[in-house]
Amino acid sequence: MNRRPWSRLLRLYPPQWRERYEEEFATLLGDCFSDGLNARALWSIALGGLKQRARYSPLGTRSTSAGQRLRDAEVVMLYAWGLVVVAGLLFAKFSEHWSSTTPRLADSTPLLGYRLVVVGAGAGALLLAGAGVVALPDLTRWLRQGGRRTIAGPLLRASVTLALAALATLLLTWWAHHLSSQQRNGSSALYGVAFVCWATVIAGSIFSTVGSLAAIGRRMSWAARSLRRFAAVAIGLAAASVVVTAGIASWWIGESSVASTQLAGSMRASVNPALPVSFPVVLDIAGSLLALALVLALVSSVRIVRGLALVR
Amino acid sequence: MAPRLTSASTGLSRNNDPSLLILTSLAEGEKHGHALMKDISGFAGVVLGPGTLYGAITRLDERGLISPVPCSGRRQPYAITEEGREALATALRDLRELSRVGEERLAARSAKRSPRSRVAGAAS
């Protein structure tokens, strides 16, 4: 029996589903399509795989225990915070030297916004460190019980992507030190391309690390007490996301009214004179990421509040 | 002559919810995937795709409405559980109620329209 035509298609299904159903599903396909798959069957298998992927994702509707639903909601918050971090990094790069281009007497609103971003980011970092401390006892127990193999893949992936990001940063920094300020700020097209590539690698490594942490979190078994503490961390991260978003918005609006050259400068803003606020591309991207993060944070918070009552 | 209407041609096909079809099929006894597809095609005229079939089997299995039966071969048979029987009975009761209300309303409408139709027929 030639199983190759559908063995590749079966990779569309999530690993947890394949562990349970792959063998019997492949047998069914062998029974029904020994002469070859038709287009309708191909479509059905592919669509079924994507649906199962969606169901088994943290945002999915798969029927699970209350503890698993709470854990999935917390994982969604982790993804939301990953978006906030990338948006925050974009903002940090965009807003560097902002105070030197802003009149001192008119910088109160942007300054307040900037401080809010710093406070929100700091609170988020502390909360994540706290989550790490909460996770330690369960992680130790999991490893002692032989769970190392289960989480080795995501751990390796996260380590490799972080190492790549560190290497890319070192190379770019080394190059930047050999360039003039003008070359670093637009006159060297090659450096510009390298910078965009570096930023993409950094964003990719952040998302990859978050994905690996989420995979580890979903593969391990957690004590109910840890899940409740993670819930508090997740609600805190949702609040920190709101603070960071409010800060960036305040800075953006304030800066737009008092130092629009900062927004319309080297970052190629699409300034519309009819609008009170200009919309630089980088801040557009950051704003979109933050909007998505806030939606995820809201969904996660609602699910956490609902799930907390059910986890004893 | 107007073409004869069928439930499929009007878009109002018979209930083709895969979960309901699987439960109905398993109500007579345990079956594996291929046997389910053939049985459902026979009694309902619905050909379920393999992805659709196993999507429904996954949902029913997770909800405890069907359960895998221990077997030695590669084909995994499933059986309906007690909860599955109750769920199927409830769904069929709802369908009967829908059918009853629909037929009553159609009959009432036909009864109201028929005298007028007769008058119109006589005037022409």
GROMACS .gro file of C-alpha atoms in nm:
model
  436
    1MET     CA    1   0.000   0.000   0.000
    2ASN     CA    2   0.143   0.337  -0.098
    3ARG     CA    3   0.075   0.579   0.188
    4ARG     CA    4   0.291   0.859   0.057
    5PRO     CA    5   0.024   1.075  -0.111
    6TRP     CA    6  -0.151   1.140   0.218
    7SER     CA    7   0.132   1.093   0.466
    8ARG     CA    8   0.248   1.444   0.376
    9LEU     CA    9  -0.105   1.582   0.398
   10LEU     CA   10  -0.138   1.437   0.747
   11ARG     CA   11   0.132   1.679   0.862
   12LEU     CA   12  -0.134   1.948   0.833
   13TYR     CA   13  -0.292   1.795   1.143
   14PRO     CA   14  -0.157   1.897   1.486
   15PRO     CA   15   0.084   1.651   1.657
   16GLN     CA   16  -0.158   1.586   1.947
   17TRP     CA   17  -0.430   1.485   1.699
   18ARG     CA   18  -0.190   1.265   1.503
   19GLU     CA   19  -0.078   1.083   1.816
   20ARG     CA   20  -0.435   0.973   1.876
   21TYR     CA   21  -0.592   0.933   1.528
   22GLU     CA   22  -0.321   0.919   1.260
   23GLU     CA   23  -0.294   0.542   1.226
   24GLU     CA   24  -0.667   0.474   1.197
   25PHE     CA   25  -0.715   0.776   0.969
   26ALA     CA   26  -0.438   0.653   0.737
   27THR     CA   27  -0.605   0.308   0.735
   28LEU     CA   28  -0.935   0.470   0.634
   29LEU     CA   29  -0.761   0.656   0.351
   30GLY     CA   30  -0.601   0.330   0.239
   31ASP     CA   31  -0.944   0.160   0.239
   32CYS     CA   32  -1.118   0.438   0.046
   33PHE     CA   33  -0.851   0.569  -0.189
   34SER     CA   34  -0.621   0.280  -0.274
   35ASP     CA   35  -0.639   0.393  -0.641
   36GLY     CA   36  -0.536   0.749  -0.555
   37LEU     CA   37  -0.689   1.055  -0.396
   38ASN     CA   38  -0.939   1.265  -0.589
   39ALA     CA   39  -0.960   1.645  -0.559
   40ARG     CA   40  -1.259   1.633  -0.323
   41ALA     CA   41  -1.079   1.397  -0.084
   42LEU     CA   42  -0.764   1.610  -0.098
   43TRP     CA   43  -0.967   1.918  -0.010
   44SER     CA   44  -1.147   1.736   0.272
   45ILE     CA   45  -0.821   1.611   0.425
   46ALA     CA   46  -0.647   1.949   0.395
   47LEU     CA   47  -0.942   2.145   0.533
   48GLY     CA   48  -0.988   1.891   0.812
   49GLY     CA   49  -0.621   1.937   0.907
   50LEU     CA   50  -0.649   2.315   0.920
   51LYS     CA   51  -0.967   2.291   1.127
   52GLN     CA   52  -0.796   2.061   1.375
   53ARG     CA   53  -0.499   2.299   1.389
   54ALA     CA   54  -0.741   2.580   1.479
   55ARG     CA   55  -0.920   2.363   1.738
   56TYR     CA   56  -0.598   2.255   1.906
   57SER     CA   57  -0.454   2.611   1.914
   58PRO     CA   58  -0.475   2.806   2.242
   59LEU     CA   59  -0.763   3.007   2.092
   60GLY     CA   60  -0.941   2.692   1.973
   61THR     CA   61  -1.273   2.551   2.088
   62ARG     CA   62  -1.156   2.199   2.162
   63SER     CA   63  -1.329   2.045   2.460
   64THR     CA   64  -1.072   2.017   2.736
   65SER     CA   65  -1.056   2.026   3.113
   66ALA     CA   66  -1.099   2.353   3.303
   67GLY     CA   67  -0.727   2.350   3.386
   68GLN     CA   68  -0.630   2.315   3.020
   69ARG     CA   69  -0.865   2.595   2.918
   70LEU     CA   70  -0.712   2.823   3.183
   71ARG     CA   71  -0.360   2.728   3.070
   72ASP     CA   72  -0.451   2.797   2.705
   73ALA     CA   73  -0.592   3.139   2.799
   74GLU     CA   74  -0.264   3.219   2.977
   75VAL     CA   75  -0.069   3.107   2.667
   76VAL     CA   76  -0.278   3.350   2.457
   77MET     CA   77  -0.169   3.630   2.693
   78LEU     CA   78   0.193   3.524   2.641
   79TYR     CA   79   0.146   3.568   2.262
   80ALA     CA   80  -0.018   3.907   2.323
   81TRP     CA   81   0.280   4.017   2.532
   82GLY     CA   82   0.515   3.901   2.255
   83LEU     CA   83   0.335   4.142   2.019
   84VAL     CA   84   0.366   4.421   2.277
   85VAL     CA   85   0.741   4.357   2.306
   86VAL     CA   86   0.792   4.377   1.928
   87ALA     CA   87   0.577   4.693   1.909
   88GLY     CA   88   0.774   4.836   2.203
   89LEU     CA   89   1.106   4.768   2.031
   90LEU     CA   90   0.982   4.942   1.715
   91PHE     CA   91   0.875   5.236   1.930
   92ALA     CA   92   1.207   5.241   2.117
   93LYS     CA   93   1.405   5.257   1.791
   94PHE     CA   94   1.172   5.515   1.638
   95SER     CA   95   1.165   5.742   1.941
   96GLU     CA   96   1.538   5.748   2.017
   97HIS     CA   97   1.669   6.108   2.040
   98TRP     CA   98   1.307   6.233   2.061
   99SER     CA   99   1.383   6.464   2.356
  100SER     CA  100   1.651   6.651   2.158
  101THR     CA  101   1.401   6.742   1.884
  102THR     CA  102   1.119   6.838   2.122
  103PRO     CA  103   1.097   7.188   2.276
  104ARG     CA  104   1.156   7.151   2.651
  105LEU     CA  105   0.854   7.362   2.750
  106ALA     CA  106   0.618   7.153   2.537
  107ASP     CA  107   0.737   6.806   2.616
  108SER     CA  108   0.509   6.722   2.911
  109THR     CA  109   0.261   6.502   2.714
  110PRO     CA  110   0.525   6.306   2.518
  111LEU     CA  111   0.733   6.274   2.834
  112LEU     CA  112   0.436   6.135   3.027
  113GLY     CA  113   0.367   5.894   2.739
  114TYR     CA  114   0.730   5.783   2.726
  115ARG     CA  115   0.739   5.724   3.103
  116LEU     CA  116   0.419   5.521   3.082
  117VAL     CA  117   0.581   5.298   2.818
  118VAL     CA  118   0.888   5.249   3.039
  119VAL     CA  119   0.672   5.170   3.346
  120GLY     CA  120   0.451   4.927   3.148
  121ALA     CA  121   0.751   4.752   2.993
  122GLY     CA  122   0.928   4.728   3.331
  123ALA     CA  123   0.617   4.589   3.500
  124GLY     CA  124   0.578   4.333   3.221
  125ALA     CA  125   0.941   4.222   3.254
  126LEU     CA  126   0.901   4.183   3.633
  127LEU     CA  127   0.578   3.986   3.589
  128LEU     CA  128   0.747   3.751   3.341
  129ALA     CA  129   1.038   3.700   3.581
  130GLY     CA  130   0.778   3.622   3.851
  131ALA     CA  131   0.615   3.369   3.618
  132GLY     CA  132   0.955   3.206   3.574
  133VAL     CA  133   0.990   3.171   3.952
  134VAL     CA  134   0.637   3.026   3.977
  135ALA     CA  135   0.719   2.778   3.699
  136LEU     CA  136   1.043   2.648   3.858
  137PRO     CA  137   0.900   2.385   4.102
  138ASP     CA  138   0.667   2.235   3.837
  139LEU     CA  139   0.945   2.242   3.577
  140THR     CA  140   1.187   2.066   3.814
  141ARG     CA  141   0.927   1.800   3.895
  142TRP     CA  142   0.850   1.756   3.523
  143LEU     CA  143   1.218   1.709   3.436
  144ARG     CA  144   1.269   1.463   3.723
  145GLN     CA  145   0.975   1.259   3.597
  146GLY     CA  146   1.140   1.222   3.258
  147GLY     CA  147   0.968   1.507   3.075
  148ARG     CA  148   1.295   1.635   2.928
  149ARG     CA  149   1.231   1.466   2.594
  150THR     CA  150   0.887   1.629   2.564
  151ILE     CA  151   1.021   1.981   2.590
  152ALA     CA  152   1.364   1.933   2.433
  153GLY     CA  153   1.244   2.034   2.082
  154PRO     CA  154   1.091   2.372   2.172
  155LEU     CA  155   1.380   2.445   2.409
  156LEU     CA  156   1.635   2.379   2.134
  157ARG     CA  157   1.434   2.591   1.886
  158ALA     CA  158   1.422   2.884   2.129
  159SER     CA  159   1.796   2.856   2.203
  160VAL     CA  160   1.890   2.847   1.832
  161THR     CA  161   1.671   3.146   1.739
  162LEU     CA  162   1.800   3.349   2.034
  163ALA     CA  163   2.160   3.262   1.942
  164LEU     CA  164   2.092   3.370   1.580
  165ALA     CA  165   1.941   3.697   1.702
  166ALA     CA  166   2.245   3.762   1.924
  167LEU     CA  167   2.482   3.686   1.635
  168ALA     CA  168   2.289   3.917   1.399
  169THR     CA  169   2.299   4.194   1.662
  170LEU     CA  170   2.674   4.153   1.712
  171LEU     CA  171   2.741   4.167   1.337
  172LEU     CA  172   2.519   4.471   1.282
  173THR     CA  173   2.669   4.655   1.581
  174TRP     CA  174   3.022   4.581   1.458
  175TRP     CA  175   2.931   4.715   1.113
  176ALA     CA  176   2.752   5.020   1.254
  177HIS     CA  177   3.068   5.119   1.444
  178HIS     CA  178   3.252   5.145   1.110
  179LEU     CA  179   2.988   5.375   0.956
  180SER     CA  180   2.928   5.746   0.998
  181SER     CA  181   2.613   5.880   1.162
  182GLN     CA  182   2.479   5.982   0.819
  183GLN     CA  183   2.539   5.637   0.673
  184ARG     CA  184   2.362   5.477   0.967
  185ASN     CA  185   2.065   5.710   0.925
  186GLY     CA  186   1.968   5.665   0.563
  187SER     CA  187   2.256   5.745   0.327
  188SER     CA  188   2.378   5.382   0.312
  189ALA     CA  189   2.110   5.177   0.138
  190LEU     CA  190   2.295   4.853   0.210
  191TYR     CA  191   2.301   4.928   0.583
  192GLY     CA  192   1.929   5.014   0.562
  193VAL     CA  193   1.852   4.675   0.409
  194ALA     CA  194   2.070   4.502   0.669
  195PHE     CA  195   1.893   4.691   0.945
  196VAL     CA  196   1.549   4.582   0.821
  197CYS     CA  197   1.676   4.220   0.797
  198TRP     CA  198   1.812   4.245   1.151
  199ALA     CA  199   1.482   4.385   1.281
  200THR     CA  200   1.298   4.097   1.108
  201VAL     CA  201   1.533   3.842   1.269
  202ILE     CA  202   1.480   4.000   1.612
  203ALA     CA  203   1.099   4.003   1.572
  204GLY     CA  204   1.110   3.646   1.442
  205SER     CA  205   1.324   3.532   1.735
  206ILE     CA  206   1.084   3.694   1.983
  207PHE     CA  207   0.782   3.522   1.825
  208SER     CA  208   0.972   3.195   1.799
  209THR     CA  209   1.074   3.213   2.166
  210VAL     CA  210   0.717   3.292   2.269
  211GLY     CA  211   0.596   2.999   2.056
  212SER     CA  212   0.851   2.767   2.220
  213LEU     CA  213   0.754   2.883   2.569
  214ALA     CA  214   0.388   2.831   2.479
  215ALA     CA  215   0.462   2.480   2.346
  216ILE     CA  216   0.651   2.393   2.667
  217GLY     CA  217   0.369   2.535   2.877
  218ARG     CA  218   0.110   2.329   2.691
  219ARG     CA  219   0.311   2.004   2.706
  220MET     CA  220   0.383   2.018   3.078
  221SER     CA  221   0.135   1.936   3.350
  222TRP     CA  222   0.087   2.222   3.596
  223ALA     CA  223  -0.035   2.227   3.954
  224ALA     CA  224  -0.365   2.412   4.001
  225ARG     CA  225  -0.188   2.657   4.234
  226SER     CA  226   0.067   2.743   3.963
  227LEU     CA  227  -0.211   2.795   3.706
  228ARG     CA  228  -0.386   3.038   3.941
  229ARG     CA  229  -0.060   3.231   3.993
  230PHE     CA  230   0.001   3.239   3.617
  231ALA     CA  231  -0.352   3.376   3.583
  232ALA     CA  232  -0.259   3.668   3.810
  233VAL     CA  233   0.057   3.724   3.601
  234ALA     CA  234  -0.148   3.716   3.279
  235ILE     CA  235  -0.400   3.970   3.410
  236GLY     CA  236  -0.104   4.186   3.514
  237LEU     CA  237   0.046   4.155   3.165
  238ALA     CA  238  -0.288   4.258   3.014
  239ALA     CA  239  -0.284   4.570   3.234
  240ALA     CA  240   0.080   4.637   3.138
  241SER     CA  241  -0.018   4.604   2.769
  242VAL     CA  242  -0.285   4.871   2.818
  243VAL     CA  243  -0.033   5.099   2.993
  244VAL     CA  244   0.225   5.055   2.713
  245THR     CA  245  -0.039   5.121   2.445
  246ALA     CA  246  -0.168   5.430   2.627
  247GLY     CA  247   0.191   5.553   2.665
  248ILE     CA  248   0.279   5.511   2.298
  249ALA     CA  249  -0.048   5.677   2.192
  250SER     CA  250   0.011   5.973   2.428
  251TRP     CA  251   0.370   6.012   2.308
  252TRP     CA  252   0.258   5.992   1.947
  253ILE     CA  253  -0.018   6.252   1.985
  254GLY     CA  254   0.194   6.484   2.202
  255GLU     CA  255   0.496   6.461   1.974
  256SER     CA  256   0.283   6.516   1.667
  257SER     CA  257   0.157   6.848   1.799
  258VAL     CA  258   0.487   6.988   1.931
  259ALA     CA  259   0.764   6.828   1.726
  260SER     CA  260   0.619   6.688   1.407
  261THR     CA  261   0.968   6.693   1.254
  262GLN     CA  262   1.051   6.402   1.485
  263LEU     CA  263   0.766   6.205   1.324
  264ALA     CA  264   0.820   6.336   0.972
  265GLY     CA  265   1.197   6.309   0.975
  266SER     CA  266   1.415   6.024   0.868
  267MET     CA  267   1.143   5.766   0.916
  268ARG     CA  268   0.950   5.886   0.607
  269ALA     CA  269   0.619   5.971   0.768
  270SER     CA  270   0.307   6.005   0.555
  271VAL     CA  271   0.216   6.343   0.698
  272ASN     CA  272  -0.133   6.456   0.605
  273PRO     CA  273  -0.175   6.832   0.672
  274ALA     CA  274  -0.549   6.780   0.718
  275LEU     CA  275  -0.491   6.554   1.017
  276PRO     CA  276  -0.369   6.669   1.359
  277VAL     CA  277  -0.152   6.357   1.394
  278SER     CA  278   0.098   6.222   1.141
  279PHE     CA  279   0.126   5.849   1.077
  280PRO     CA  280   0.482   5.724   1.029
  281VAL     CA  281   0.499   5.374   0.887
  282VAL     CA  282   0.691   5.231   1.182
  283LEU     CA  283   0.437   5.360   1.431
  284ASP     CA  284   0.156   5.229   1.208
  285ILE     CA  285   0.307   4.883   1.234
  286ALA     CA  286   0.357   4.920   1.610
  287GLY     CA  287  -0.001   5.046   1.647
  288SER     CA  288  -0.140   4.751   1.450
  289LEU     CA  289   0.060   4.504   1.663
  290LEU     CA  290  -0.065   4.673   1.980
  291ALA     CA  291  -0.426   4.666   1.859
  292LEU     CA  292  -0.395   4.292   1.792
  293ALA     CA  293  -0.225   4.243   2.130
  294LEU     CA  294  -0.506   4.424   2.310
  295VAL     CA  295  -0.771   4.208   2.141
  296LEU     CA  296  -0.581   3.892   2.242
  297ALA     CA  297  -0.531   4.029   2.594
  298LEU     CA  298  -0.903   4.098   2.624
  299VAL     CA  299  -0.998   3.749   2.501
  300SER     CA  300  -0.739   3.595   2.733
  301SER     CA  301  -0.854   3.797   3.037
  302VAL     CA  302  -1.219   3.704   2.987
  303ARG     CA  303  -1.131   3.335   2.956
  304ILE     CA  304  -0.902   3.352   3.259
  305VAL     CA  305  -1.168   3.515   3.477
  306ARG     CA  306  -1.420   3.252   3.365
  307GLY     CA  307  -1.172   2.966   3.407
  308LEU     CA  308  -1.039   3.067   3.750
  309ALA     CA  309  -1.365   2.975   3.922
  310LEU     CA  310  -1.351   2.623   3.776
  311VAL     CA  311  -0.991   2.536   3.867
  312ARG     CA  312  -0.958   2.410   4.223
  313MET     CA  313  -4.326   2.146  -1.749
  314ALA     CA  314  -4.145   2.276  -1.441
  315PRO     CA  315  -3.854   2.058  -1.328
  316ARG     CA  316  -3.933   1.839  -1.031
  317LEU     CA  317  -3.805   1.991  -0.709
  318THR     CA  318  -3.575   1.784  -0.493
  319SER     CA  319  -3.445   1.872  -0.148
  320ALA     CA  320  -3.095   1.902  -0.293
  321SER     CA  321  -3.199   2.132  -0.581
  322THR     CA  322  -3.367   2.378  -0.341
  323GLY     CA  323  -3.070   2.390  -0.109
  324LEU     CA  324  -3.294   2.256   0.167
  325SER     CA  325  -3.127   1.919   0.180
  326ARG     CA  326  -3.194   1.663   0.447
  327ASN     CA  327  -3.009   1.715   0.766
  328ASN     CA  328  -2.648   1.639   0.681
  329ASP     CA  329  -2.478   1.720   1.007
  330PRO     CA  330  -2.190   1.468   1.015
  331SER     CA  331  -2.215   1.417   1.392
  332LEU     CA  332  -2.585   1.331   1.371
  333LEU     CA  333  -2.525   1.099   1.076
  334ILE     CA  334  -2.246   0.916   1.260
  335LEU     CA  335  -2.453   0.874   1.576
  336THR     CA  336  -2.745   0.746   1.367
  337SER     CA  337  -2.517   0.498   1.193
  338LEU     CA  338  -2.361   0.376   1.517
  339ALA     CA  339  -2.704   0.337   1.679
  340GLU     CA  340  -2.736  -0.002   1.508
  341GLY     CA  341  -2.389  -0.121   1.613
  342GLU     CA  342  -2.017  -0.049   1.618
  343LYS     CA  343  -1.841   0.043   1.291
  344HIS     CA  344  -1.501   0.160   1.170
  345GLY     CA  345  -1.446   0.466   0.949
  346HIS     CA  346  -1.490   0.300   0.610
  347ALA     CA  347  -1.804   0.114   0.720
  348LEU     CA  348  -1.947   0.441   0.858
  349MET     CA  349  -1.892   0.618   0.524
  350LYS     CA  350  -2.063   0.341   0.329
  351ASP     CA  351  -2.356   0.314   0.573
  352ILE     CA  352  -2.415   0.691   0.581
  353SER     CA  353  -2.401   0.708   0.202
  354GLY     CA  354  -2.658   0.426   0.190
  355PHE     CA  355  -2.920   0.558   0.433
  356ALA     CA  356  -2.875   0.936   0.391
  357GLY     CA  357  -2.728   0.976   0.043
  358VAL     CA  358  -2.450   1.188   0.192
  359VAL     CA  359  -2.089   1.110   0.096
  360LEU     CA  360  -1.873   1.239   0.381
  361GLY     CA  361  -1.517   1.335   0.295
  362PRO     CA  362  -1.248   1.165   0.506
  363GLY     CA  363  -1.149   1.493   0.678
  364THR     CA  364  -1.511   1.573   0.758
  365LEU     CA  365  -1.573   1.222   0.892
  366TYR     CA  366  -1.271   1.224   1.121
  367GLY     CA  367  -1.336   1.583   1.231
  368ALA     CA  368  -1.678   1.470   1.353
  369ILE     CA  369  -1.540   1.148   1.505
  370THR     CA  370  -1.282   1.357   1.696
  371ARG     CA  371  -1.550   1.589   1.837
  372LEU     CA  372  -1.785   1.304   1.932
  373ASP     CA  373  -1.500   1.108   2.091
  374GLU     CA  374  -1.384   1.408   2.295
  375ARG     CA  375  -1.738   1.472   2.417
  376GLY     CA  376  -1.780   1.109   2.516
  377LEU     CA  377  -2.071   1.049   2.275
  378ILE     CA  378  -1.883   0.768   2.100
  379SER     CA  379  -1.591   0.558   2.217
  380PRO     CA  380  -1.325   0.346   2.043
  381VAL     CA  381  -1.378  -0.028   2.078
  382PRO     CA  382  -1.066  -0.234   2.162
  383CYS     CA  383  -0.957  -0.424   1.852
  384SER     CA  384  -0.656  -0.610   1.717
  385GLY     CA  385  -0.660  -0.481   1.357
  386ARG     CA  386  -0.562  -0.145   1.212
  387ARG     CA  387  -0.924  -0.042   1.154
  388GLN     CA  388  -1.054   0.126   1.468
  389PRO     CA  389  -1.424   0.060   1.532
  390TYR     CA  390  -1.635   0.303   1.735
  391ALA     CA  391  -1.949   0.246   1.941
  392ILE     CA  392  -2.212   0.490   2.057
  393THR     CA  393  -2.209   0.553   2.434
  394GLU     CA  394  -2.509   0.597   2.664
  395GLU     CA  395  -2.459   0.976   2.650
  396GLY     CA  396  -2.445   0.946   2.270
  397ARG     CA  397  -2.779   0.762   2.264
  398GLU     CA  398  -2.935   1.034   2.479
  399ALA     CA  399  -2.788   1.309   2.257
  400LEU     CA  400  -2.916   1.134   1.943
  401ALA     CA  401  -3.265   1.087   2.095
  402THR     CA  402  -3.277   1.457   2.186
  403ALA     CA  403  -3.163   1.566   1.839
  404LEU     CA  404  -3.420   1.338   1.668
  405ARG     CA  405  -3.696   1.468   1.898
  406ASP     CA  406  -3.604   1.824   1.796
  407LEU     CA  407  -3.611   1.723   1.427
  408ARG     CA  408  -3.955   1.561   1.471
  409GLU     CA  409  -4.081   1.881   1.637
  410LEU     CA  410  -3.942   2.091   1.351
  411SER     CA  411  -4.103   1.857   1.101
  412ARG     CA  412  -4.440   1.867   1.282
  413VAL     CA  413  -4.448   2.248   1.303
  414GLY     CA  414  -4.343   2.286   0.938
  415GLU     CA  415  -4.607   2.044   0.811
  416GLU     CA  416  -4.882   2.200   1.026
  417ARG     CA  417  -4.804   2.547   0.895
  418LEU     CA  418  -4.788   2.432   0.536
  419ALA     CA  419  -5.123   2.255   0.575
  420ALA     CA  420  -5.284   2.560   0.741
  421ARG     CA  421  -5.161   2.790   0.463
  422SER     CA  422  -5.289   2.553   0.194
  423ALA     CA  423  -5.632   2.537   0.364
  424LYS     CA  424  -5.656   2.921   0.372
  425ARG     CA  425  -5.553   2.960   0.008
  426SER     CA  426  -5.766   2.690  -0.146
  427PRO     CA  427  -6.111   2.872  -0.135
  428ARG     CA  428  -5.962   3.177  -0.308
  429SER     CA  429  -5.796   2.960  -0.567
  430ARG     CA  430  -6.132   2.802  -0.640
  431VAL     CA  431  -6.298   3.149  -0.679
  432ALA     CA  432  -6.018   3.266  -0.911
  433GLY     CA  433  -6.052   2.949  -1.110
  434ALA     CA  434  -6.432   2.999  -1.148
  435ALA     CA  435  -6.394   3.368  -1.257
  436SER     CA  436  -6.155   3.280  -1.532
   0.00000   0.00000   0.00000
